[in-house]
Short mmCIF file of C-alpha atoms in Angstrom, two decimals:
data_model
loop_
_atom_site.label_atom_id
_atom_site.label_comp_id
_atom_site.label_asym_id
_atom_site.label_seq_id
_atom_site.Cartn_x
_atom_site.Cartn_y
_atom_site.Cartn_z
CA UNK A 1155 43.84 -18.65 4.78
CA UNK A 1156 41.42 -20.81 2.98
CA UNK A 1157 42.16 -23.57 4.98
CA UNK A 1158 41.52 -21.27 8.28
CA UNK A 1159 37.94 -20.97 6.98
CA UNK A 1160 37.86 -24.85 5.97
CA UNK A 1161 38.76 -25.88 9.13
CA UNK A 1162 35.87 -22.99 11.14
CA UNK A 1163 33.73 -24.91 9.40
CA UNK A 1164 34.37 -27.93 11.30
CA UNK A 1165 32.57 -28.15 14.71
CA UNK A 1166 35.33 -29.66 16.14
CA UNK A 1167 37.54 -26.49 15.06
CA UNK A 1168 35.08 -24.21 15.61
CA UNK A 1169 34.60 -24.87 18.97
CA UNK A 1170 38.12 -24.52 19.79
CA UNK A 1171 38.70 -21.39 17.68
CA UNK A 1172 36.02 -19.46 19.44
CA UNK A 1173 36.40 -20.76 22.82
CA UNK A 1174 40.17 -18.77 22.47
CA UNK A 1175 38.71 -15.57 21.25
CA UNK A 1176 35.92 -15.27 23.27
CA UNK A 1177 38.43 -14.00 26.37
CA UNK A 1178 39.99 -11.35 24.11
CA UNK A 1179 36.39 -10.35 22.29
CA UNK A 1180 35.00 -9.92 26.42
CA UNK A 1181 37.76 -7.97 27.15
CA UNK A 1182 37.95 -5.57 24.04
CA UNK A 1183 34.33 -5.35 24.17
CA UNK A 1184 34.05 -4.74 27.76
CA UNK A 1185 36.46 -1.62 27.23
CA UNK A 1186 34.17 -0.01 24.48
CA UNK A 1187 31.18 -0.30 26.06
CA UNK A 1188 32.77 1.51 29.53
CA UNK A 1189 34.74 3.83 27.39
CA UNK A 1190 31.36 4.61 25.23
CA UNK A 1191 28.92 5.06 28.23
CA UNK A 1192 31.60 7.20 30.07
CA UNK A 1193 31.64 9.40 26.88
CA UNK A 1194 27.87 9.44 25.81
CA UNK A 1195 26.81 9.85 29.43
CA UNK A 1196 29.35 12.43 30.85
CA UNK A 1197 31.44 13.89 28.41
CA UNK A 1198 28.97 14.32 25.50
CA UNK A 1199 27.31 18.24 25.68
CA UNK A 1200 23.42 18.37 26.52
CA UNK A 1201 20.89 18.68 23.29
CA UNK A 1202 20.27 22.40 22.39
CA UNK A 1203 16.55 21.29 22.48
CA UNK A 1204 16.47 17.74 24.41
CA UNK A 1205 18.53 18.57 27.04
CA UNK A 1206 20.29 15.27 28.67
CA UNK A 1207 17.45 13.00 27.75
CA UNK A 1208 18.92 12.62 24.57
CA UNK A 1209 21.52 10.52 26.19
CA UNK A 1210 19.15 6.91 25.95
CA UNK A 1211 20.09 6.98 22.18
CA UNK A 1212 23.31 6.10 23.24
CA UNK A 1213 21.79 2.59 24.02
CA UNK A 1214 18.79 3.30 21.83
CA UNK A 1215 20.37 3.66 18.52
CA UNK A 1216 22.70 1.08 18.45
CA UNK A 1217 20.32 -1.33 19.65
CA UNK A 1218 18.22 -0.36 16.75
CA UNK A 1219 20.98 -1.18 14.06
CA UNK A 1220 21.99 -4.46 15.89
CA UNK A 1221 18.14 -5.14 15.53
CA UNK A 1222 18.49 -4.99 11.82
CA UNK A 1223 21.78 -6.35 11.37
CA UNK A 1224 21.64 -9.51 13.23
CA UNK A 1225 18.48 -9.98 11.60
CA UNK A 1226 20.63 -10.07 8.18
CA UNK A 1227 23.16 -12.17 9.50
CA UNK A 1228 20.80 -14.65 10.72
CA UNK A 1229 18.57 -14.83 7.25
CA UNK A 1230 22.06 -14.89 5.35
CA UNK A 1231 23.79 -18.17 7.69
CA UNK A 1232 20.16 -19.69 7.09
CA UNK A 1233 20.84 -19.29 3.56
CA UNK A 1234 24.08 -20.68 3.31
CA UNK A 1235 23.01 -23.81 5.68
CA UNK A 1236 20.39 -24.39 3.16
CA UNK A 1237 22.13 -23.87 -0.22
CA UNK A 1238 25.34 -26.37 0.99
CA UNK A 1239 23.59 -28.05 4.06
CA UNK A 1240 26.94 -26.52 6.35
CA UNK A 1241 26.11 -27.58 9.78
CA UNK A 1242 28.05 -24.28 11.35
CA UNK A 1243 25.65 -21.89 9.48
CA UNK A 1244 22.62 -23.29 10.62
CA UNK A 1245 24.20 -23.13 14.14
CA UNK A 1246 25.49 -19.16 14.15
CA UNK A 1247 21.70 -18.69 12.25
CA UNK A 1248 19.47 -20.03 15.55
CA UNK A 1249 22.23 -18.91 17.42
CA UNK A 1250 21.60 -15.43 16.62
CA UNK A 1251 18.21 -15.36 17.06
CA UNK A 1252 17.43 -14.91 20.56
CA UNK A 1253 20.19 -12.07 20.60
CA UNK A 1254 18.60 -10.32 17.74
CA UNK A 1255 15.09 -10.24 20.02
CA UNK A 1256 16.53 -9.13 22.82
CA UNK A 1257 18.62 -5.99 21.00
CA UNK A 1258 15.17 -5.40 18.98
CA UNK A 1259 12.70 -5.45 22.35
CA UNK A 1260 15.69 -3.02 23.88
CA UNK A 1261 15.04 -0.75 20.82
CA UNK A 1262 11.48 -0.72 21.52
CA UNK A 1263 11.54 -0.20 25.20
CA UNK A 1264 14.02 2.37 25.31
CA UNK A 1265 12.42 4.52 22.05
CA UNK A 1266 9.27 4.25 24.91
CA UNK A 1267 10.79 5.90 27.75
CA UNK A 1268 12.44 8.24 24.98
CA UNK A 1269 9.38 8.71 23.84
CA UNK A 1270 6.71 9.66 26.25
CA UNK A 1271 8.85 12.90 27.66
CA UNK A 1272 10.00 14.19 23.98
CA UNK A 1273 6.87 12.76 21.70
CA UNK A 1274 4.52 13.14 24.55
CA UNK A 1275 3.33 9.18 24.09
CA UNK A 1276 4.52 5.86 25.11
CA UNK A 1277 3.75 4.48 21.76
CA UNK A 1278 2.19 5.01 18.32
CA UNK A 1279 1.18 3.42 15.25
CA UNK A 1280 3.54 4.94 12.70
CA UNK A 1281 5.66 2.82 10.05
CA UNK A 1282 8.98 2.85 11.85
CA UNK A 1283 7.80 1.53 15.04
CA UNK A 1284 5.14 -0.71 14.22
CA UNK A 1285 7.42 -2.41 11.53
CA UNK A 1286 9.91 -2.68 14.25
CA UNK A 1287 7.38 -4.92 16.82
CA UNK A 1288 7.23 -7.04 13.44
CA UNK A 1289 10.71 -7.68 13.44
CA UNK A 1290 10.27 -8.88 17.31
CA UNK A 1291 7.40 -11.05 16.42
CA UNK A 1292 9.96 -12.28 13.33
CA UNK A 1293 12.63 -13.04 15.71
CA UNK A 1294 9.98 -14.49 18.31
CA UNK A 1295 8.90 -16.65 15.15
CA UNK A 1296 12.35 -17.99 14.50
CA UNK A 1297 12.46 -18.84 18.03
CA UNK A 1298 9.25 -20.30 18.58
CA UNK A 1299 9.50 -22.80 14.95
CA UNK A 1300 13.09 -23.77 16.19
CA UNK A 1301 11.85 -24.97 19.33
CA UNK A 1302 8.80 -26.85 17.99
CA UNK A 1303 10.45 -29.69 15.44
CA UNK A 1304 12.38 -32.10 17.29
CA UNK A 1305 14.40 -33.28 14.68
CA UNK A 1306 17.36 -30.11 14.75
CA UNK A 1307 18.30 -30.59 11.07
CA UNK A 1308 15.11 -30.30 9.59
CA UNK A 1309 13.98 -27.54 12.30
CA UNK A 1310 16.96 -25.51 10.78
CA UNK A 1311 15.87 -25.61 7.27
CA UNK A 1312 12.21 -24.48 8.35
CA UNK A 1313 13.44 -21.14 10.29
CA UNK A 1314 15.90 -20.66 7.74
CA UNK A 1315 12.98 -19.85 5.26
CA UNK A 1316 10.92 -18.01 7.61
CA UNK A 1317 14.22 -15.57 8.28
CA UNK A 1318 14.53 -15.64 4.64
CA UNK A 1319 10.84 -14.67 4.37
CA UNK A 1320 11.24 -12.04 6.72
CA UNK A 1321 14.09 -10.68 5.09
CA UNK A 1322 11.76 -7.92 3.55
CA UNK A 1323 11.28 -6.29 6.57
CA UNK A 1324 14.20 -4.88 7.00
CA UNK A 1325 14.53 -2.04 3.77
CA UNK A 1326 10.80 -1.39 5.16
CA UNK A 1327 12.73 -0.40 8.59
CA UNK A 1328 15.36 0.98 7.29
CA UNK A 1329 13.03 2.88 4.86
CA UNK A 1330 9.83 3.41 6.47
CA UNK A 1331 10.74 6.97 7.97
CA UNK A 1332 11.82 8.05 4.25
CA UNK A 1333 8.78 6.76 2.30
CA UNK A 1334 6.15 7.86 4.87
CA UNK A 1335 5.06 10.15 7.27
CA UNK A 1336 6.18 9.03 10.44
CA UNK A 1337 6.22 10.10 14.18
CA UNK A 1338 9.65 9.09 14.15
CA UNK A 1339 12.48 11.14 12.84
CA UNK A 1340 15.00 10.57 10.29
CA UNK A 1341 18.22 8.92 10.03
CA UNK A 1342 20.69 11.04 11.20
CA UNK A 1343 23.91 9.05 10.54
CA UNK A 1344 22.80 6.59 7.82
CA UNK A 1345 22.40 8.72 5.43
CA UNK A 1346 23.75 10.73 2.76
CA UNK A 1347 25.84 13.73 3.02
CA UNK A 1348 27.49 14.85 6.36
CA UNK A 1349 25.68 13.37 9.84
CA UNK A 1350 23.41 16.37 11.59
CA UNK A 1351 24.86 15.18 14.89
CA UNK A 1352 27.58 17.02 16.26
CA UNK A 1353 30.93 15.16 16.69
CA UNK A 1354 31.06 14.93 20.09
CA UNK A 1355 27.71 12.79 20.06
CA UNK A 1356 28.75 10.89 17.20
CA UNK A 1357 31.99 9.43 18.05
CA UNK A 1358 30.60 7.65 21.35
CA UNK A 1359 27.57 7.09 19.70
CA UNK A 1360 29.95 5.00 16.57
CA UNK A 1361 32.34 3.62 19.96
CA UNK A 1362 28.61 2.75 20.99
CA UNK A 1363 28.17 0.92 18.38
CA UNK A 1364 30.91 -0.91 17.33
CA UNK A 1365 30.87 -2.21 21.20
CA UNK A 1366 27.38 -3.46 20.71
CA UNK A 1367 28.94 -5.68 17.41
CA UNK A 1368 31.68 -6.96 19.49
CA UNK A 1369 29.17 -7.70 22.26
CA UNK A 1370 26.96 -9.54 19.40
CA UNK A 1371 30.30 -11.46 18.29
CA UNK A 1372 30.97 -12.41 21.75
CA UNK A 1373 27.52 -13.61 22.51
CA UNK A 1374 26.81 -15.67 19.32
CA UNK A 1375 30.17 -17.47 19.72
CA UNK A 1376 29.22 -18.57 23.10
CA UNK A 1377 25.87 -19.38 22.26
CA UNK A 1378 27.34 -21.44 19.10
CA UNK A 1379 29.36 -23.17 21.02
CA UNK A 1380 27.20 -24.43 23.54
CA UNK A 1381 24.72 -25.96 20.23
CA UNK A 1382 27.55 -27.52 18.66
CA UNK A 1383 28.48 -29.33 21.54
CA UNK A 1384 24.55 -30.35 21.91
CA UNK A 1385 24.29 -31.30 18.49
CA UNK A 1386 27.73 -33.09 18.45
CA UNK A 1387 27.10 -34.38 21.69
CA UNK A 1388 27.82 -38.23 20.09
CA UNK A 1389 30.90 -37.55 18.13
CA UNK A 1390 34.09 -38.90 19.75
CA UNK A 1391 35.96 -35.20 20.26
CA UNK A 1392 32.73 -34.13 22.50
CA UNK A 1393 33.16 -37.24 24.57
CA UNK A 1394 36.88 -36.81 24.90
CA UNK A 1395 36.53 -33.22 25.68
CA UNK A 1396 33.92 -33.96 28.37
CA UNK A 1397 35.59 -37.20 30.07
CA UNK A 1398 38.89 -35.56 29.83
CA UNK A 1399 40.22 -34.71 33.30
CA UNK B 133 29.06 -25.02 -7.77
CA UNK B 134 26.41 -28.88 -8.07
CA UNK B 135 23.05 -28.70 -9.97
CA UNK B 136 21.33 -29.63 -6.52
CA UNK B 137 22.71 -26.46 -4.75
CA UNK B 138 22.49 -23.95 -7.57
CA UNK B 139 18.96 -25.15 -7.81
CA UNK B 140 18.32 -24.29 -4.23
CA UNK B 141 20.29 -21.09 -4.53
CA UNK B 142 17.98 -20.16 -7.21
CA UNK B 143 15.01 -21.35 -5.09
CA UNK B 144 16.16 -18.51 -2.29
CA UNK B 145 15.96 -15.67 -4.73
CA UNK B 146 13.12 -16.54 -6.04
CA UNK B 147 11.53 -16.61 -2.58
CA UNK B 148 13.31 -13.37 -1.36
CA UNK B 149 11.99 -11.77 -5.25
CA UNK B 150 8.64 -13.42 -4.82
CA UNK B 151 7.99 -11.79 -1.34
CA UNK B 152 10.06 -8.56 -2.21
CA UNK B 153 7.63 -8.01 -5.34
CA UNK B 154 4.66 -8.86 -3.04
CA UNK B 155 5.34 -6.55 -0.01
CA UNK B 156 6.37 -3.73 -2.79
CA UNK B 157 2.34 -4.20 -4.16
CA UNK B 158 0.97 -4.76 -0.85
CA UNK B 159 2.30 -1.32 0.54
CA UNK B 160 1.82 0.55 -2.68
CA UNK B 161 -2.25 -0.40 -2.40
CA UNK B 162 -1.74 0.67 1.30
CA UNK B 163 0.43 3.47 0.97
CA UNK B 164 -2.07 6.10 2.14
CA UNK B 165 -3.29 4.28 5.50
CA UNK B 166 0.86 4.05 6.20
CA UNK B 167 0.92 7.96 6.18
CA UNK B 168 0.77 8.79 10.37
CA UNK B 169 -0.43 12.15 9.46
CA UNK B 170 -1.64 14.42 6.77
CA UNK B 171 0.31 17.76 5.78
CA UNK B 172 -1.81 21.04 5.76
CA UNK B 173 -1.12 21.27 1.82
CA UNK B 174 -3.02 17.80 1.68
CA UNK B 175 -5.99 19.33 4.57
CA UNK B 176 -6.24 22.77 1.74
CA UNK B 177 -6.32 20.43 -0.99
CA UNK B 178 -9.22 18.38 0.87
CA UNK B 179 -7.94 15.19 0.69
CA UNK B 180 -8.19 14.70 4.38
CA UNK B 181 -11.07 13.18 6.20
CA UNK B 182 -13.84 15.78 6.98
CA UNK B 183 -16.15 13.24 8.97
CA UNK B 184 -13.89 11.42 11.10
CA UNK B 185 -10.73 12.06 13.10
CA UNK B 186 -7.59 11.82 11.33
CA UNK B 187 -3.76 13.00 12.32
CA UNK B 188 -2.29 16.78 11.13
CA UNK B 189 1.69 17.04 10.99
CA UNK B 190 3.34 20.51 10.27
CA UNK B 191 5.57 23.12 11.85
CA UNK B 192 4.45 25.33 14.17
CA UNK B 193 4.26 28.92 12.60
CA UNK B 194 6.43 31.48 14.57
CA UNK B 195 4.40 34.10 16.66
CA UNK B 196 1.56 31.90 16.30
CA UNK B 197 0.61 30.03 19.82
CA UNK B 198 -1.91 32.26 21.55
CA UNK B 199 -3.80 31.30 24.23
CA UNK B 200 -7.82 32.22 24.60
CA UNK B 201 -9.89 33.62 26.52
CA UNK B 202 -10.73 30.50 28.77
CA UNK B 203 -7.04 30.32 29.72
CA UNK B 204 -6.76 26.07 28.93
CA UNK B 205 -7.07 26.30 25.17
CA UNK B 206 -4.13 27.22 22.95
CA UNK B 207 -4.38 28.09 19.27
CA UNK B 208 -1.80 27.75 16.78
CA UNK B 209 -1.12 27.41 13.21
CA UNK B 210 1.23 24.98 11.67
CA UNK B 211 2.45 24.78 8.33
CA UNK B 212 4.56 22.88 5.65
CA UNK B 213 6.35 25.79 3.80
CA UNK B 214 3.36 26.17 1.48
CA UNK B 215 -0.34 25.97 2.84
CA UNK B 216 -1.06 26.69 7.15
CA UNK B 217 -3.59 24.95 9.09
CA UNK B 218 -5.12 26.38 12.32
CA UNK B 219 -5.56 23.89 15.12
CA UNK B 220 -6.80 24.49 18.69
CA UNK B 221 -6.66 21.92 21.45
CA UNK B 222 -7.03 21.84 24.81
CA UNK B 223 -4.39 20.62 27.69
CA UNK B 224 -0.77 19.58 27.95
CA UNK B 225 1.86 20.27 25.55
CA UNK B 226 4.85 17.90 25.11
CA UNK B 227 7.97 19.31 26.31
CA UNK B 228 9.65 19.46 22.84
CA UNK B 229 6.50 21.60 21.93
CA UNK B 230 7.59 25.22 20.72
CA UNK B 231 7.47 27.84 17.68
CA UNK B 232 9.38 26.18 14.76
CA UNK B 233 9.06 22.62 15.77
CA UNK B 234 7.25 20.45 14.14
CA UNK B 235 4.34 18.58 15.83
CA UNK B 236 1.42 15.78 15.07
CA UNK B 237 -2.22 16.84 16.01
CA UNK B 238 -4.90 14.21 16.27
CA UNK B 239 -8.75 15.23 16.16
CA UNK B 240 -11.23 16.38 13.62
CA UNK B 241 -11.93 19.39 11.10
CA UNK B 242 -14.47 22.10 12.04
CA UNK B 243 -16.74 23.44 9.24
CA UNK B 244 -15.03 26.57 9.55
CA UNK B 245 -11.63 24.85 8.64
CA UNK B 246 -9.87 25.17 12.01
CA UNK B 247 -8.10 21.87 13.20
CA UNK B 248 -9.13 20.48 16.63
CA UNK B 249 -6.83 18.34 18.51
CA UNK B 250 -7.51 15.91 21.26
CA UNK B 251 -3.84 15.03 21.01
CA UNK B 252 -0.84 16.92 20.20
CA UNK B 253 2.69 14.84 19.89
CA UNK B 254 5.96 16.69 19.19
CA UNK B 255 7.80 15.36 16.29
CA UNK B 256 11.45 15.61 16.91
CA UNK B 257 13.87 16.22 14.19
CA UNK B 258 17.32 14.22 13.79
CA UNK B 259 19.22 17.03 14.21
CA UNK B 260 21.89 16.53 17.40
CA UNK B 261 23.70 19.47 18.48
CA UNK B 262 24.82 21.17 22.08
CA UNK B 263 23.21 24.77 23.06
CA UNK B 264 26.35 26.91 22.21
CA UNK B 265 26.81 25.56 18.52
CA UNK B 266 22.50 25.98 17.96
CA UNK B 267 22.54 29.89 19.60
CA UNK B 268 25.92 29.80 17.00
CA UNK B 269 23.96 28.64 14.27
CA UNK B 270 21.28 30.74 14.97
CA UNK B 271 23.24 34.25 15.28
CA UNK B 272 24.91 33.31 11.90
CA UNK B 273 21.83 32.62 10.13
CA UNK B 274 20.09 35.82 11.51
CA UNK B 275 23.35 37.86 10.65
CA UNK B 276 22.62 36.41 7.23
CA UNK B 277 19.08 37.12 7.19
CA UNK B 278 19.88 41.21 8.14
CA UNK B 279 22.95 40.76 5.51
CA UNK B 280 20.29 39.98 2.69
CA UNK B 281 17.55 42.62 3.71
CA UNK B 282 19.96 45.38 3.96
CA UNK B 283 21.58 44.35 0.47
CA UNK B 284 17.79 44.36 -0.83
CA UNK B 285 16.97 47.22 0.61
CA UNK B 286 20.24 49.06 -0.85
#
């Protein structure tokens, strides 16, 4: 077991691990997501009070939680590739990042078109949303630094601490309908005591969501892949894997 | 674990502390211009704005909407279990709007303590649940309302 992890943490490994997953994470994933759509969109009863435009939390709400937790995961592998300077952690971190933005401006454009039937506006100032856009500038930020430093090793270490940085965003999130008065509701499933969501919405909602981690597994180990074989790209297993036949 | 890592180990929580601490001040200092919207307790107790526009949250009180005489204007009272609030505003109300629900008003107090909105956003709550099990719901919670006047009456 321990040696499974020793050798992940090898590019060489790593890249030959994931390449045989991702098939199996695509097609498992691919199944959730159809099987969770089917459910939220048809088979789920309308809202007593929303009628079917409920439904875009289907998309909305997991997007939301991806938002946050790849955020996590990202701060937490730019942690670990600074503490013991492991190559793969810096690579899942900036790996991460664009797929973090793009769940986190899908929260924010689907709460929108939510939002202007039910709330009556496209958009408002309240804690839980504008703390949100932060996280998309964050992840924008991550981005953006990463790009800007040439040298790939030392552009690591400097988004690692701005992730780490922004870190304190996300109990403010998570949080921010709780400890003010917001336009936005409550949590509904994250919290404690039973869910108010009846059990036919939940459970494609949870499919829902689940399907958006594989989808977030899937893509980062693609994504990895790719940047180890850029930043590898003059060890001798890259240039045997590329001149093989 | 080597000296040089735990010393960077410890650098990251003191960073992650460091910042924690400093956001926890920063939004304690600012924690009243974070509220979106004052409660009608807070509007009785006068600690909202008289001079300049500010944002009202509350349910709306049942049997309270009434429309006046000009036919465009509705007036309505909403309340947070303890203090109500009259606000009138003029034009469209979100479809979520309705007695019970609770709602955000933006505009300004009148002298005469009535609430008027330029803007009037329905708050919705997190509760998820199909007709049937809400008109359930309901018809259990009004057989339990009858239940406890007729055993107060007795």
């Amino acid at each position: 077991m321990l040696r499974f992890f020793h050798q992940l943490g090898s590019p060489k490994h790593f890249y030959r691990i994931a390449g045989s997953w991702i098939p199996w994470l695509a097609a498992v994933c691919g199944l959730l997501m159809l099987y969770g759509l089917y459910q939220g969109m048809v088979v789920a009863p309308t809202d007593y009070q929303q009628g079917d435009s409920y439904r875009i939390m289907f998309i909305h709400v997991p997007s939301a939680w991806m938002s946050l937790f790849i955020y996590v995961v990202m701060a937490a592998a730019g942690a670990i590739g600074l503490i013991w300077h492991m190559k793969l952690a810096e690579v899942i971190a900036i790996s991460s990042a664009p797929i973090g933005a793009s769940f986190t401006f899908l929260a924010l454009v689907t709460g929108s078109i939510w939002g202007k039937p039910m709330w009556g506006t496209w958009w408002v100032w309240d804690a839980r949303l504008t703390s949100e856009l932060i996280l998309l500038f964050l992840y924008l930020g991550v981005m953006a630094l990463y790009g800007a430093i040439d040298d790939k090793r030392t552009a690591a270490r400097a988004t690692a601490i701005l992730a780490i940085v922004g870190v304190v965003n996300i109990p403010i999130i998570h949080y921010s309908v709780e400890w003010w008065n917001t336009l936005h509701q409550g949590p509904t499933v994250t919290k404690f005591g039973a869910p108010s969501i009846d059990i036919r919405m939940l459970i494609p909602l949870l499919v829902m969501a689940v399907a958006f981690k594989l989808f977030y597994l899937l893509v980062v180990l693609m994504r990895a892949r790719v940047e180890v074989l850029e930043r590898e790209r003059n060890a001798r297993w890259v240039r045997e894997l590329v001149e093989a036949p | 674990m080597k000296a040089a890592r735990k010393k960077r180990l410890y650098l990251i929580l003191l960073i992650v502390t460091g910042v924690g601490v400093a956001a926890a001040l920063a939004l304690n200092a600012f924690n009243q211009n974070l509220m979106f919207f004052y409660s009608p307790s807070e509007v009785s107790a006068g600690k909202a704005p008289s001079d300049y526009p500010f944002r009202l949250g509350g349910l709306v009180t049942d049997g309270s909407v009434k429309r006046l005489a000009n036919g465009l204007t509705t007036r309505f009272d909403v309340t947070d279990m303890d203090k109500t609030v009259s606000i009138e505003y003029t034009g469209i109300l979100p479809d979520l709007f309705r007695e019970g629900q609770g709602i955000v008003a933006h505009g300004k107090l009148r002298p005469d303590g009535v609430f008027v909105a330029d803007e009037v956003l329905a708050k919705h709550d997190e509760k998820y649940m199909p007709p049937e099990v809400a008109a359930a719901l309901k018809a259990s919670h009004e057989k339990g309302v009858t239940e406890a006047a007729r055993e107060s009456g007795s």
